[in-house]
Amino acid sequence: MEYLATTSAASGRSADCLVVGVYERGKTGTAAAEIDKASSGQIRALIKSGDITGELGSCLVLRDVKNVKAQRVVVVGLGKSGNFGVDQFRQATAAAANAVKSSKSKDFYSYLTLEDVDDVSVYYLARHTVETVGDCLYVFDEMKSGKRKGSSSIRKIGLAIKKRGHNDKAMLGARHADGIVTGASLAKDLGNLPPNVCNPAYLAKTAQGMARRHKKLTTRVLNEAEMKKLGMHSLLSVTRGATAPAKLIVMQYRGGGKQKPVVLVGKGITFDTGGISLKPGPAMDEMKYDMCGAASVIGTMATIATLDVPVNLTVVVPAAENMPGGDASRPGDIVKSMSGQTIEILNTDAEGRLVLCDALTYSRKFKPDAIIDVATLTGACVIALGHHRCAVFSNDEALSQEILDAGKSAADKGWPMPMGEEYALQLRSNFADFANIGGRDGGAITAACFLGKFTDGLSWAHLDIAGVAWRTGAKKGGTGRPVPMLSEFVLKRAGALP
Ligand code: BES
Ligand code: MN
Ligand code: ZN
């Protein structure tokens, strides 16, 4: 994709397509007003006739507007003026991008970036535009036979800016967004691939392939024998019922000299049947998305490596399948984790924490500056927060705030959740140091407390992404979240943001 910024007036811009906005109650956006003037009232006339309502996300495609050089003008509704924030900006941009996509245009220029959006800078307006368009243009048709829909015809995205001096910030925003789209698209692909293709070995191959393409990136994959030597019996207990061998994937990106790395740990359960504590049948196919934590940290690595960010970033992925089988773990089994702590497995479906705890212990060797694990960990999290925000748990107030702020800036939001001894006590076991479940009540919190038993002395956060990693229903598919949030976090730490 090619990007450029333009200061030309909308009417004078030659292009396949322009995007301009109109608010409700007939208030025209900056560029719509200019086009209206140039065309002696064509926009106003359409507002009057009711063809343009200004309703958020509504679109009208105009052709051959008088005295306008561009072939098409997409007029998109911006909703109530005075209520045009980042979410509305992205919604309007997405609607316009979908209209442009079906118009067969090869380029388009968004003039929505001339609007006032809360106190959002030019850099972020450019970023939100390019990220939103990238999200709209994503297709996953690798597994379809016959003629594929394939990618869109759009090759160039133009961003209107108020003055020349904004050019560099807009272009930096577009470049960063392009990198984030690369990472998020990879995360979506890995999530969407079927579980008979995307198994632990496939994730490992993907990580190794990335290391071949990026000089500063190395990937190491540990096999089950190596994990056994390290004492990762908790992780290995999860894979016992599976035929596909588990992998521990370790990616190290060195762009930041001698700094301590940020470590991202992603749950990589490539299919979660529940094991002997078997899940019910309905929607079980969606448990192919149980590796979306892994997909998002690998995706973030793709973003950071593609953008050549001056930072040290390490990604650790415990990858396994949770299957029933003659040798599968049983409820009641007790295993010793790499940390030395013993765990009573009371439910084999609480497997995410069992693989993550050993990956967290292993990660200590990198002396992380901060460590964040990302996991589709609990159904309880979906009940608590729904599908809009992921849950943010942490033992470090400052780290938690940093992550929440990153989510807000990146429009990939989280929400803070509590932890504490009173919740951790729910994990009591009569026979081992603790159990792997703490009952239904506060299920997302007790899961976090379980992980907290392995992160003493670390600056650690846990993101439960069970509600945000994929969509169900007619639009079933990976969302690529929280790649934007994590990328923002790392870019900020690297001092790469304006
Ligand atoms: N991968 C699931 C969590 C999940 C379920 C995410 C549905 C998204 C949608 C996880 O491994 C799991 O099964 N968790 C159990 C934990 C319980 C047994 C304590 C759950 O949430 O039911
Ligand atoms: Mn499970
Ligand atoms: Zn799971």
Short mmCIF file of C-alpha atoms and ligand atoms in Angstrom, two decimals:
data_model
loop_
_atom_site.label_atom_id
_atom_site.label_comp_id
_atom_site.label_asym_id
_atom_site.label_seq_id
_atom_site.Cartn_x
_atom_site.Cartn_y
_atom_site.Cartn_z
CA MET A 1 0.00 0.00 0.00
CA GLU A 2 1.18 3.50 -0.82
CA TYR A 3 0.43 6.46 1.45
CA LEU A 4 0.56 10.17 0.96
CA ALA A 5 -0.62 13.33 2.63
CA THR A 6 -2.26 16.16 0.77
CA THR A 7 -3.06 19.79 1.47
CA SER A 8 -5.05 20.28 -1.73
CA ALA A 9 -8.68 21.25 -1.49
CA ALA A 10 -11.02 18.30 -2.01
CA SER A 11 -12.50 19.64 -5.26
CA GLY A 12 -9.05 20.09 -6.83
CA ARG A 13 -7.74 16.64 -5.94
CA SER A 14 -7.64 14.24 -8.85
CA ALA A 15 -8.35 10.75 -7.56
CA ASP A 16 -10.52 7.68 -8.10
CA CYS A 17 -12.36 8.46 -4.90
CA LEU A 18 -12.65 11.05 -2.15
CA VAL A 19 -14.18 10.53 1.28
CA VAL A 20 -15.90 13.50 2.91
CA GLY A 21 -18.20 13.69 5.90
CA VAL A 22 -21.52 15.23 6.86
CA TYR A 23 -22.92 15.42 10.41
CA GLU A 24 -26.54 15.05 11.38
CA ARG A 25 -28.86 18.06 11.07
CA GLY A 26 -27.17 19.12 7.86
CA LYS A 27 -23.83 20.26 9.26
CA THR A 28 -21.19 19.65 6.59
CA GLY A 29 -17.62 18.64 7.43
CA THR A 30 -14.72 20.80 6.17
CA ALA A 31 -14.28 19.05 2.82
CA ALA A 32 -18.00 18.46 2.21
CA ALA A 33 -18.55 22.21 2.61
CA GLU A 34 -15.78 22.96 0.13
CA ILE A 35 -17.17 20.49 -2.42
CA ASP A 36 -20.64 21.88 -1.92
CA LYS A 37 -19.38 25.34 -2.74
CA ALA A 38 -17.43 24.18 -5.81
CA SER A 39 -20.43 22.26 -7.16
CA SER A 40 -22.81 25.12 -6.41
CA GLY A 41 -24.82 23.28 -3.81
CA GLN A 42 -24.91 19.61 -4.84
CA ILE A 43 -24.27 18.36 -1.28
CA ARG A 44 -26.83 20.74 0.26
CA ALA A 45 -29.41 19.62 -2.28
CA LEU A 46 -28.88 15.97 -1.31
CA ILE A 47 -29.18 16.86 2.37
CA LYS A 48 -32.41 18.68 1.63
CA SER A 49 -33.82 15.77 -0.37
CA GLY A 50 -32.97 13.41 2.49
CA ASP A 51 -30.46 11.34 0.50
CA ILE A 52 -27.74 12.43 2.92
CA THR A 53 -28.80 12.13 6.55
CA GLY A 54 -25.51 12.37 8.36
CA GLU A 55 -26.37 9.25 10.35
CA LEU A 56 -23.12 7.73 11.58
CA GLY A 57 -21.74 5.29 9.01
CA SER A 58 -24.38 5.90 6.32
CA CYS A 59 -22.80 6.29 2.87
CA LEU A 60 -23.74 7.80 -0.46
CA VAL A 61 -21.43 7.42 -3.46
CA LEU A 62 -21.60 10.31 -5.94
CA ARG A 63 -20.13 10.26 -9.44
CA ASP A 64 -19.04 13.17 -11.64
CA VAL A 65 -19.73 15.91 -9.15
CA LYS A 66 -19.61 19.29 -10.87
CA ASN A 67 -16.22 21.07 -10.68
CA VAL A 68 -14.73 18.18 -8.71
CA LYS A 69 -11.70 16.47 -10.24
CA ALA A 70 -12.12 13.13 -8.49
CA GLN A 71 -14.25 10.49 -10.21
CA ARG A 72 -16.24 9.62 -7.09
CA VAL A 73 -17.09 11.24 -3.80
CA VAL A 74 -18.18 9.06 -0.89
CA VAL A 75 -20.25 11.14 1.52
CA VAL A 76 -20.24 9.41 4.88
CA GLY A 77 -22.39 10.24 7.90
CA LEU A 78 -20.46 11.41 10.96
CA GLY A 79 -23.34 11.32 13.42
CA LYS A 80 -24.07 14.09 15.92
CA SER A 81 -21.66 16.99 15.67
CA GLY A 82 -20.11 17.51 19.09
CA ASN A 83 -20.00 13.74 19.57
CA PHE A 84 -17.27 12.87 17.08
CA GLY A 85 -14.67 10.91 19.04
CA VAL A 86 -12.15 8.25 18.02
CA ASP A 87 -14.77 5.48 17.94
CA GLN A 88 -17.09 7.51 15.68
CA PHE A 89 -14.13 8.51 13.51
CA ARG A 90 -13.18 4.87 13.06
CA GLN A 91 -16.77 3.80 12.43
CA ALA A 92 -17.22 6.44 9.74
CA THR A 93 -13.87 5.58 8.18
CA ALA A 94 -14.77 1.87 8.12
CA ALA A 95 -18.12 2.54 6.46
CA ALA A 96 -16.43 4.73 3.84
CA ALA A 97 -13.69 2.15 3.25
CA ASN A 98 -16.31 -0.54 2.60
CA ALA A 99 -18.05 1.74 0.11
CA VAL A 100 -14.73 2.51 -1.61
CA LYS A 101 -13.89 -1.19 -1.69
CA SER A 102 -17.02 -2.05 -3.65
CA SER A 103 -16.48 0.93 -6.00
CA LYS A 104 -13.38 -0.67 -7.56
CA SER A 105 -11.33 2.48 -6.95
CA LYS A 106 -7.55 2.09 -7.01
CA ASP A 107 -6.94 4.96 -4.65
CA PHE A 108 -8.84 7.11 -2.26
CA TYR A 109 -8.26 10.22 -0.24
CA SER A 110 -9.86 10.57 3.16
CA TYR A 111 -10.77 14.10 4.12
CA LEU A 112 -12.23 12.99 7.45
CA THR A 113 -8.78 13.69 8.90
CA LEU A 114 -9.58 17.42 8.64
CA GLU A 115 -12.33 17.09 11.27
CA ASP A 116 -11.79 17.84 14.94
CA VAL A 117 -11.77 14.52 16.79
CA ASP A 118 -11.56 15.19 20.55
CA ASP A 119 -7.91 16.09 21.09
CA VAL A 120 -6.52 13.45 18.72
CA SER A 121 -3.29 14.43 16.95
CA VAL A 122 -2.57 14.25 13.22
CA TYR A 123 -0.36 11.23 13.88
CA TYR A 124 -3.22 9.26 15.47
CA LEU A 125 -5.79 10.38 12.89
CA ALA A 126 -3.54 9.00 10.17
CA ARG A 127 -2.96 5.85 12.17
CA HIS A 128 -6.61 5.21 12.91
CA THR A 129 -7.49 5.79 9.26
CA VAL A 130 -4.92 3.37 7.86
CA GLU A 131 -5.56 0.76 10.56
CA THR A 132 -9.30 0.89 10.02
CA VAL A 133 -8.94 0.58 6.25
CA GLY A 134 -6.53 -2.33 6.72
CA ASP A 135 -9.06 -4.04 8.96
CA CYS A 136 -11.82 -3.57 6.35
CA LEU A 137 -9.68 -4.87 3.48
CA TYR A 138 -8.69 -8.07 5.29
CA VAL A 139 -10.01 -11.27 3.73
CA PHE A 140 -9.36 -14.87 4.69
CA ASP A 141 -10.13 -17.15 1.77
CA GLU A 142 -7.04 -19.36 1.80
CA MET A 143 -9.12 -22.43 2.47
CA LYS A 144 -11.71 -21.83 -0.28
CA SER A 145 -11.31 -23.62 -3.58
CA GLY A 146 -12.14 -22.06 -6.93
CA LYS A 147 -11.95 -18.37 -7.66
CA ARG A 148 -11.09 -16.36 -4.58
CA LYS A 149 -12.44 -12.93 -3.74
CA GLY A 150 -8.85 -11.99 -3.04
CA SER A 151 -7.58 -8.62 -1.99
CA SER A 152 -9.17 -5.31 -2.96
CA SER A 153 -8.13 -3.03 -5.83
CA ILE A 154 -7.04 -0.22 -3.49
CA ARG A 155 -3.35 0.56 -3.87
CA LYS A 156 -3.06 4.06 -2.49
CA ILE A 157 -4.47 5.88 0.53
CA GLY A 158 -4.33 9.66 0.70
CA LEU A 159 -4.77 11.59 3.92
CA ALA A 160 -5.89 15.21 3.92
CA ILE A 161 -3.86 17.44 6.25
CA LYS A 162 -4.46 21.05 7.25
CA LYS A 163 -0.91 22.25 6.54
CA ARG A 164 2.34 21.05 4.99
CA GLY A 165 3.95 20.95 8.42
CA HIS A 166 1.70 18.00 9.33
CA ASN A 167 3.11 15.82 6.56
CA ASP A 168 5.78 13.97 8.55
CA LYS A 169 3.52 13.15 11.50
CA ALA A 170 0.77 11.91 9.18
CA MET A 171 3.23 9.74 7.28
CA LEU A 172 4.69 8.31 10.50
CA GLY A 173 1.16 7.46 11.60
CA ALA A 174 0.49 5.74 8.28
CA ARG A 175 3.76 3.81 8.48
CA HIS A 176 3.12 2.61 12.02
CA ALA A 177 -0.45 1.69 11.11
CA ASP A 178 0.80 -0.28 8.12
CA GLY A 179 3.05 -2.27 10.45
CA ILE A 180 0.19 -2.82 12.89
CA VAL A 181 -2.05 -4.01 10.05
CA THR A 182 0.68 -6.49 9.07
CA GLY A 183 0.80 -7.84 12.63
CA ALA A 184 -2.96 -7.86 13.14
CA SER A 185 -3.54 -9.60 9.80
CA LEU A 186 -1.04 -12.31 10.76
CA ALA A 187 -2.85 -12.73 14.08
CA LYS A 188 -6.20 -13.00 12.26
CA ASP A 189 -4.79 -15.55 9.80
CA LEU A 190 -3.38 -17.75 12.57
CA GLY A 191 -6.69 -17.59 14.42
CA ASN A 192 -8.81 -18.28 11.36
CA LEU A 193 -6.77 -21.21 10.10
CA PRO A 194 -8.41 -24.53 10.98
CA PRO A 195 -6.99 -26.48 13.90
CA ASN A 196 -5.92 -29.35 11.66
CA VAL A 197 -3.56 -26.91 9.93
CA CYS A 198 -2.62 -24.45 12.67
CA ASN A 199 -1.23 -26.84 15.28
CA PRO A 200 1.77 -26.27 17.58
CA ALA A 201 4.25 -27.21 14.83
CA TYR A 202 2.58 -24.74 12.45
CA LEU A 203 2.93 -21.90 14.97
CA ALA A 204 6.59 -22.86 15.41
CA LYS A 205 7.17 -22.89 11.63
CA THR A 206 5.55 -19.46 11.35
CA ALA A 207 7.84 -18.06 14.05
CA GLN A 208 10.90 -19.61 12.38
CA GLY A 209 9.88 -18.21 9.01
CA MET A 210 9.71 -14.72 10.52
CA ALA A 211 13.24 -15.06 11.90
CA ARG A 212 14.48 -15.80 8.37
CA ARG A 213 12.94 -12.55 7.12
CA HIS A 214 14.11 -10.23 9.91
CA LYS A 215 17.81 -9.91 10.73
CA LYS A 216 17.31 -8.77 14.33
CA LEU A 217 14.96 -11.65 15.12
CA THR A 218 15.90 -15.16 16.24
CA THR A 219 13.52 -18.02 16.97
CA ARG A 220 14.21 -21.09 19.05
CA VAL A 221 11.74 -23.96 19.44
CA LEU A 222 11.96 -26.32 22.40
CA ASN A 223 10.55 -29.83 22.00
CA GLU A 224 8.85 -31.95 24.67
CA ALA A 225 12.08 -33.68 25.77
CA GLU A 226 13.73 -30.29 26.36
CA MET A 227 10.68 -29.05 28.27
CA LYS A 228 10.72 -32.18 30.41
CA LYS A 229 14.37 -31.52 31.30
CA LEU A 230 13.40 -28.03 32.43
CA GLY A 231 10.70 -29.50 34.67
CA MET A 232 7.71 -28.10 32.78
CA HIS A 233 5.38 -30.86 33.96
CA SER A 234 2.41 -28.55 34.21
CA LEU A 235 2.68 -27.54 30.55
CA LEU A 236 3.34 -31.12 29.48
CA SER A 237 0.31 -32.41 31.40
CA VAL A 238 -1.93 -30.53 28.96
CA THR A 239 -0.56 -32.18 25.81
CA ARG A 240 -0.69 -35.79 27.07
CA GLY A 241 -3.94 -36.61 25.28
CA ALA A 242 -2.77 -35.09 21.99
CA THR A 243 -0.83 -36.71 19.16
CA ALA A 244 0.58 -33.44 17.83
CA PRO A 245 3.64 -32.67 19.99
CA ALA A 246 3.74 -29.51 22.11
CA LYS A 247 6.28 -26.77 21.36
CA LEU A 248 7.72 -23.93 23.35
CA ILE A 249 8.39 -21.11 20.92
CA VAL A 250 10.87 -18.40 21.89
CA MET A 251 11.37 -15.36 19.66
CA GLN A 252 13.94 -12.70 20.48
CA TYR A 253 14.04 -9.39 18.67
CA ARG A 254 17.12 -7.35 19.47
CA GLY A 255 16.75 -3.74 18.40
CA GLY A 256 17.46 -2.08 21.74
CA GLY A 257 21.07 -2.81 22.65
CA LYS A 258 21.60 -3.90 26.23
CA GLN A 259 18.17 -2.91 27.57
CA LYS A 260 16.10 -5.49 29.44
CA PRO A 261 13.40 -6.83 27.15
CA VAL A 262 9.66 -6.53 27.27
CA VAL A 263 8.45 -10.15 27.34
CA LEU A 264 5.10 -11.15 25.85
CA VAL A 265 3.75 -14.62 26.64
CA GLY A 266 0.85 -15.91 24.54
CA LYS A 267 -1.45 -18.86 25.25
CA GLY A 268 -1.10 -21.19 22.27
CA ILE A 269 -3.75 -23.88 22.72
CA THR A 270 -4.34 -24.67 19.04
CA PHE A 271 -7.52 -26.54 19.97
CA ASP A 272 -9.26 -26.78 23.32
CA THR A 273 -11.65 -29.72 23.62
CA GLY A 274 -11.51 -29.37 27.40
CA GLY A 275 -9.67 -32.70 27.62
CA ILE A 276 -11.28 -35.31 29.89
CA SER A 277 -13.40 -32.47 31.34
CA LEU A 278 -14.81 -32.38 27.82
CA LYS A 279 -16.55 -29.25 26.57
CA PRO A 280 -20.14 -29.43 25.27
CA GLY A 281 -20.56 -29.67 21.49
CA PRO A 282 -22.15 -26.36 20.46
CA ALA A 283 -19.64 -23.86 19.04
CA MET A 284 -16.72 -26.07 19.99
CA ASP A 285 -15.18 -25.24 16.60
CA GLU A 286 -14.47 -21.78 18.02
CA MET A 287 -11.92 -23.32 20.35
CA LYS A 288 -9.56 -23.19 17.36
CA TYR A 289 -9.24 -19.55 18.49
CA ASP A 290 -7.76 -20.65 21.80
CA MET A 291 -4.33 -19.79 20.39
CA CYS A 292 -5.24 -16.13 19.84
CA GLY A 293 -3.01 -15.04 22.72
CA ALA A 294 -0.11 -16.65 20.85
CA ALA A 295 -1.32 -15.16 17.55
CA SER A 296 -1.44 -11.67 19.04
CA VAL A 297 2.05 -11.78 20.55
CA ILE A 298 3.52 -13.25 17.34
CA GLY A 299 1.58 -10.59 15.43
CA THR A 300 2.98 -7.86 17.67
CA MET A 301 6.45 -9.25 17.03
CA ALA A 302 5.76 -9.00 13.27
CA THR A 303 4.73 -5.36 13.73
CA ILE A 304 7.79 -4.41 15.78
CA ALA A 305 10.25 -6.26 13.53
CA THR A 306 8.67 -4.86 10.34
CA LEU A 307 8.87 -1.33 11.72
CA ASP A 308 12.46 -1.93 12.89
CA VAL A 309 11.65 -0.43 16.30
CA PRO A 310 14.66 0.25 18.57
CA VAL A 311 13.60 -2.01 21.43
CA ASN A 312 14.25 -5.48 22.81
CA LEU A 313 11.20 -7.69 22.61
CA THR A 314 10.89 -11.35 23.54
CA VAL A 315 7.90 -13.54 22.76
CA VAL A 316 7.28 -16.87 24.46
CA VAL A 317 4.52 -19.19 23.27
CA PRO A 318 3.59 -22.43 24.99
CA ALA A 319 1.81 -24.27 22.16
CA ALA A 320 -0.21 -27.44 22.67
CA GLU A 321 -3.49 -29.15 21.91
CA ASN A 322 -5.89 -29.99 24.74
CA MET A 323 -7.34 -33.36 23.75
CA PRO A 324 -8.90 -36.29 25.55
CA GLY A 325 -7.12 -39.63 25.12
CA GLY A 326 -5.95 -42.76 26.85
CA ASP A 327 -2.95 -40.96 28.31
CA ALA A 328 -4.66 -37.61 28.91
CA SER A 329 -4.53 -35.88 32.29
CA ARG A 330 -7.37 -36.79 34.68
CA PRO A 331 -9.22 -34.56 37.13
CA GLY A 332 -7.41 -35.22 40.37
CA ASP A 333 -3.94 -35.55 38.84
CA ILE A 334 -1.23 -33.60 40.63
CA VAL A 335 1.70 -32.15 38.68
CA LYS A 336 4.83 -30.28 39.64
CA SER A 337 5.34 -27.01 37.77
CA MET A 338 8.74 -25.71 36.68
CA SER A 339 8.61 -23.33 39.68
CA GLY A 340 8.51 -26.32 42.02
CA GLN A 341 4.95 -25.59 43.14
CA THR A 342 2.51 -28.51 42.87
CA ILE A 343 -0.90 -28.19 41.20
CA GLU A 344 -4.00 -30.34 41.62
CA ILE A 345 -5.75 -30.47 38.24
CA LEU A 346 -9.40 -30.45 39.25
CA ASN A 347 -10.61 -29.57 35.77
CA THR A 348 -8.62 -30.39 32.63
CA ASP A 349 -10.48 -27.59 30.81
CA ALA A 350 -8.58 -25.01 32.88
CA GLU A 351 -5.53 -25.81 30.74
CA GLY A 352 -4.45 -22.31 29.67
CA ARG A 353 -3.07 -21.44 33.10
CA LEU A 354 -1.26 -24.80 33.18
CA VAL A 355 0.76 -24.03 30.06
CA LEU A 356 1.18 -20.33 30.90
CA CYS A 357 2.57 -20.87 34.39
CA ASP A 358 5.57 -22.82 33.09
CA ALA A 359 6.09 -20.33 30.25
CA LEU A 360 6.09 -17.49 32.81
CA THR A 361 8.63 -19.30 35.00
CA TYR A 362 10.80 -20.00 31.94
CA SER A 363 10.64 -16.30 30.98
CA ARG A 364 12.42 -15.25 34.17
CA LYS A 365 15.70 -16.07 32.45
CA PHE A 366 15.22 -13.03 30.20
CA LYS A 367 15.14 -10.68 33.22
CA PRO A 368 12.10 -8.89 31.79
CA ASP A 369 11.66 -5.17 32.22
CA ALA A 370 7.95 -6.00 32.06
CA ILE A 371 6.17 -9.25 31.28
CA ILE A 372 2.65 -9.43 29.85
CA ASP A 373 0.80 -12.67 29.21
CA VAL A 374 -2.08 -12.69 26.76
CA ALA A 375 -4.68 -15.44 26.81
CA THR A 376 -8.20 -16.49 25.85
CA LEU A 377 -8.27 -17.71 29.42
CA THR A 378 -11.82 -17.77 30.78
CA GLY A 379 -15.44 -17.78 29.72
CA ALA A 380 -16.02 -15.82 32.93
CA CYS A 381 -14.14 -12.88 31.42
CA VAL A 382 -16.64 -12.75 28.57
CA ILE A 383 -19.47 -12.67 31.11
CA ALA A 384 -17.74 -9.85 33.02
CA LEU A 385 -16.70 -7.53 30.18
CA GLY A 386 -18.45 -8.72 27.03
CA HIS A 387 -16.76 -8.24 23.69
CA HIS A 388 -15.57 -4.65 23.83
CA ARG A 389 -12.72 -4.57 26.31
CA CYS A 390 -10.17 -7.13 27.42
CA ALA A 391 -9.45 -7.63 31.11
CA VAL A 392 -6.22 -6.20 32.53
CA PHE A 393 -4.79 -7.75 35.71
CA SER A 394 -1.46 -6.73 37.17
CA ASN A 395 0.75 -6.78 40.25
CA ASP A 396 2.16 -3.38 39.22
CA GLU A 397 -0.13 -0.35 39.26
CA ALA A 398 2.08 1.67 36.91
CA LEU A 399 2.32 -1.14 34.36
CA SER A 400 -1.44 -1.62 34.46
CA GLN A 401 -2.01 2.09 33.78
CA GLU A 402 0.54 2.03 30.95
CA ILE A 403 -1.33 -0.84 29.29
CA LEU A 404 -4.75 0.80 29.76
CA ASP A 405 -3.41 4.06 28.30
CA ALA A 406 -1.93 2.20 25.33
CA GLY A 407 -5.29 0.53 24.74
CA LYS A 408 -7.07 3.86 24.80
CA SER A 409 -4.66 5.52 22.36
CA ALA A 410 -4.79 2.52 20.03
CA ALA A 411 -8.61 2.20 20.21
CA ASP A 412 -8.10 -1.37 21.46
CA LYS A 413 -9.30 -0.94 24.98
CA GLY A 414 -8.86 -2.83 28.23
CA TRP A 415 -10.42 -2.51 31.67
CA PRO A 416 -8.70 -2.93 35.06
CA MET A 417 -9.66 -5.94 37.17
CA PRO A 418 -8.89 -6.72 40.82
CA MET A 419 -6.69 -9.45 42.28
CA GLY A 420 -5.86 -10.25 45.90
CA GLU A 421 -5.44 -12.90 48.56
CA GLU A 422 -9.19 -13.24 49.20
CA TYR A 423 -9.63 -14.42 45.60
CA ALA A 424 -6.45 -16.51 45.58
CA LEU A 425 -7.77 -18.49 48.55
CA GLN A 426 -10.45 -19.96 46.28
CA LEU A 427 -7.65 -22.02 44.71
CA ARG A 428 -7.03 -23.98 47.93
CA SER A 429 -6.33 -27.67 47.50
CA ASN A 430 -6.41 -30.41 50.13
CA PHE A 431 -3.64 -32.33 48.41
CA ALA A 432 -1.35 -30.03 46.42
CA ASP A 433 -0.03 -26.47 46.90
CA PHE A 434 -3.13 -25.22 45.09
CA ALA A 435 -5.73 -26.30 42.52
CA ASN A 436 -6.07 -25.14 38.93
CA ILE A 437 -9.64 -23.87 39.46
CA GLY A 438 -11.27 -21.61 42.01
CA GLY A 439 -14.96 -22.22 41.36
CA ARG A 440 -17.40 -20.32 39.13
CA ASP A 441 -17.50 -17.10 41.11
CA GLY A 442 -14.97 -14.53 39.90
CA GLY A 443 -13.57 -17.10 37.47
CA ALA A 444 -11.49 -14.63 35.46
CA ILE A 445 -9.99 -13.26 38.68
CA THR A 446 -9.06 -16.60 40.24
CA ALA A 447 -7.44 -17.58 36.92
CA ALA A 448 -5.33 -14.41 37.12
CA CYS A 449 -4.48 -15.21 40.76
CA PHE A 450 -3.29 -18.65 39.68
CA LEU A 451 -0.84 -17.01 37.26
CA GLY A 452 0.10 -14.52 39.96
CA LYS A 453 1.57 -17.40 41.96
CA PHE A 454 4.29 -17.66 39.30
CA THR A 455 5.17 -13.99 38.83
CA ASP A 456 6.45 -12.94 42.26
CA GLY A 457 9.04 -10.17 41.93
CA LEU A 458 8.25 -9.52 38.26
CA SER A 459 6.51 -6.46 36.84
CA TRP A 460 3.69 -8.51 35.35
CA ALA A 461 0.32 -8.07 33.72
CA HIS A 462 -2.20 -10.57 32.42
CA LEU A 463 -4.63 -9.81 29.61
CA ASP A 464 -7.70 -12.04 29.36
CA ILE A 465 -8.76 -11.61 25.74
CA ALA A 466 -11.47 -14.30 25.66
CA GLY A 467 -14.15 -11.75 24.71
CA VAL A 468 -12.26 -9.70 22.13
CA ALA A 469 -10.05 -12.08 20.11
CA TRP A 470 -12.68 -13.28 17.66
CA ARG A 471 -16.23 -12.63 16.52
CA THR A 472 -18.95 -15.28 16.44
CA GLY A 473 -22.00 -15.53 14.22
CA ALA A 474 -22.26 -14.39 10.60
CA LYS A 475 -19.04 -12.36 10.87
CA LYS A 476 -17.11 -15.18 12.57
CA GLY A 477 -13.40 -14.43 12.40
CA GLY A 478 -10.31 -13.31 14.26
CA THR A 479 -10.14 -9.63 15.19
CA GLY A 480 -6.36 -9.28 15.44
CA ARG A 481 -6.79 -7.84 18.93
CA PRO A 482 -4.89 -6.93 21.04
CA VAL A 483 -2.09 -6.37 18.48
CA PRO A 484 -2.84 -2.61 18.31
CA MET A 485 -2.75 -2.26 22.11
CA LEU A 486 0.47 -4.26 22.50
CA SER A 487 2.16 -2.52 19.58
CA GLU A 488 1.26 0.86 21.05
CA PHE A 489 2.68 -0.25 24.40
CA VAL A 490 5.98 -1.34 22.85
CA LEU A 491 6.25 1.69 20.51
CA LYS A 492 5.72 3.98 23.50
CA ARG A 493 8.35 2.18 25.59
CA ALA A 494 10.77 2.45 22.67
CA GLY A 495 10.21 6.21 22.50
CA ALA A 496 9.05 5.79 18.91
CA LEU A 497 5.82 7.78 19.24
CA PRO A 498 5.64 11.51 18.45
N1 BES B 1 -10.27 -21.45 26.38
C1 BES B 1 -11.18 -21.54 27.46
C2 BES B 1 -11.82 -20.21 27.80
C3 BES B 1 -12.86 -19.71 26.84
C4 BES B 1 -14.09 -20.31 26.76
C5 BES B 1 -12.61 -18.60 26.09
C6 BES B 1 -15.05 -19.84 25.91
C7 BES B 1 -13.58 -18.10 25.23
C8 BES B 1 -14.79 -18.71 25.14
C9 BES B 1 -10.46 -22.05 28.71
O1 BES B 1 -9.46 -22.96 28.49
C10 BES B 1 -11.48 -22.70 29.57
O2 BES B 1 -12.00 -23.70 29.15
N2 BES B 1 -11.74 -22.12 30.72
C11 BES B 1 -12.72 -22.66 31.62
C12 BES B 1 -12.16 -22.56 33.00
C13 BES B 1 -12.98 -23.29 34.03
C14 BES B 1 -12.90 -24.78 33.79
C15 BES B 1 -12.46 -22.95 35.40
C16 BES B 1 -13.98 -21.80 31.47
O3 BES B 1 -13.88 -20.59 31.30
O4 BES B 1 -15.06 -22.39 31.49
MN MN B 2 -10.17 -24.95 28.40
ZN ZN B 3 -8.57 -22.89 26.70
#
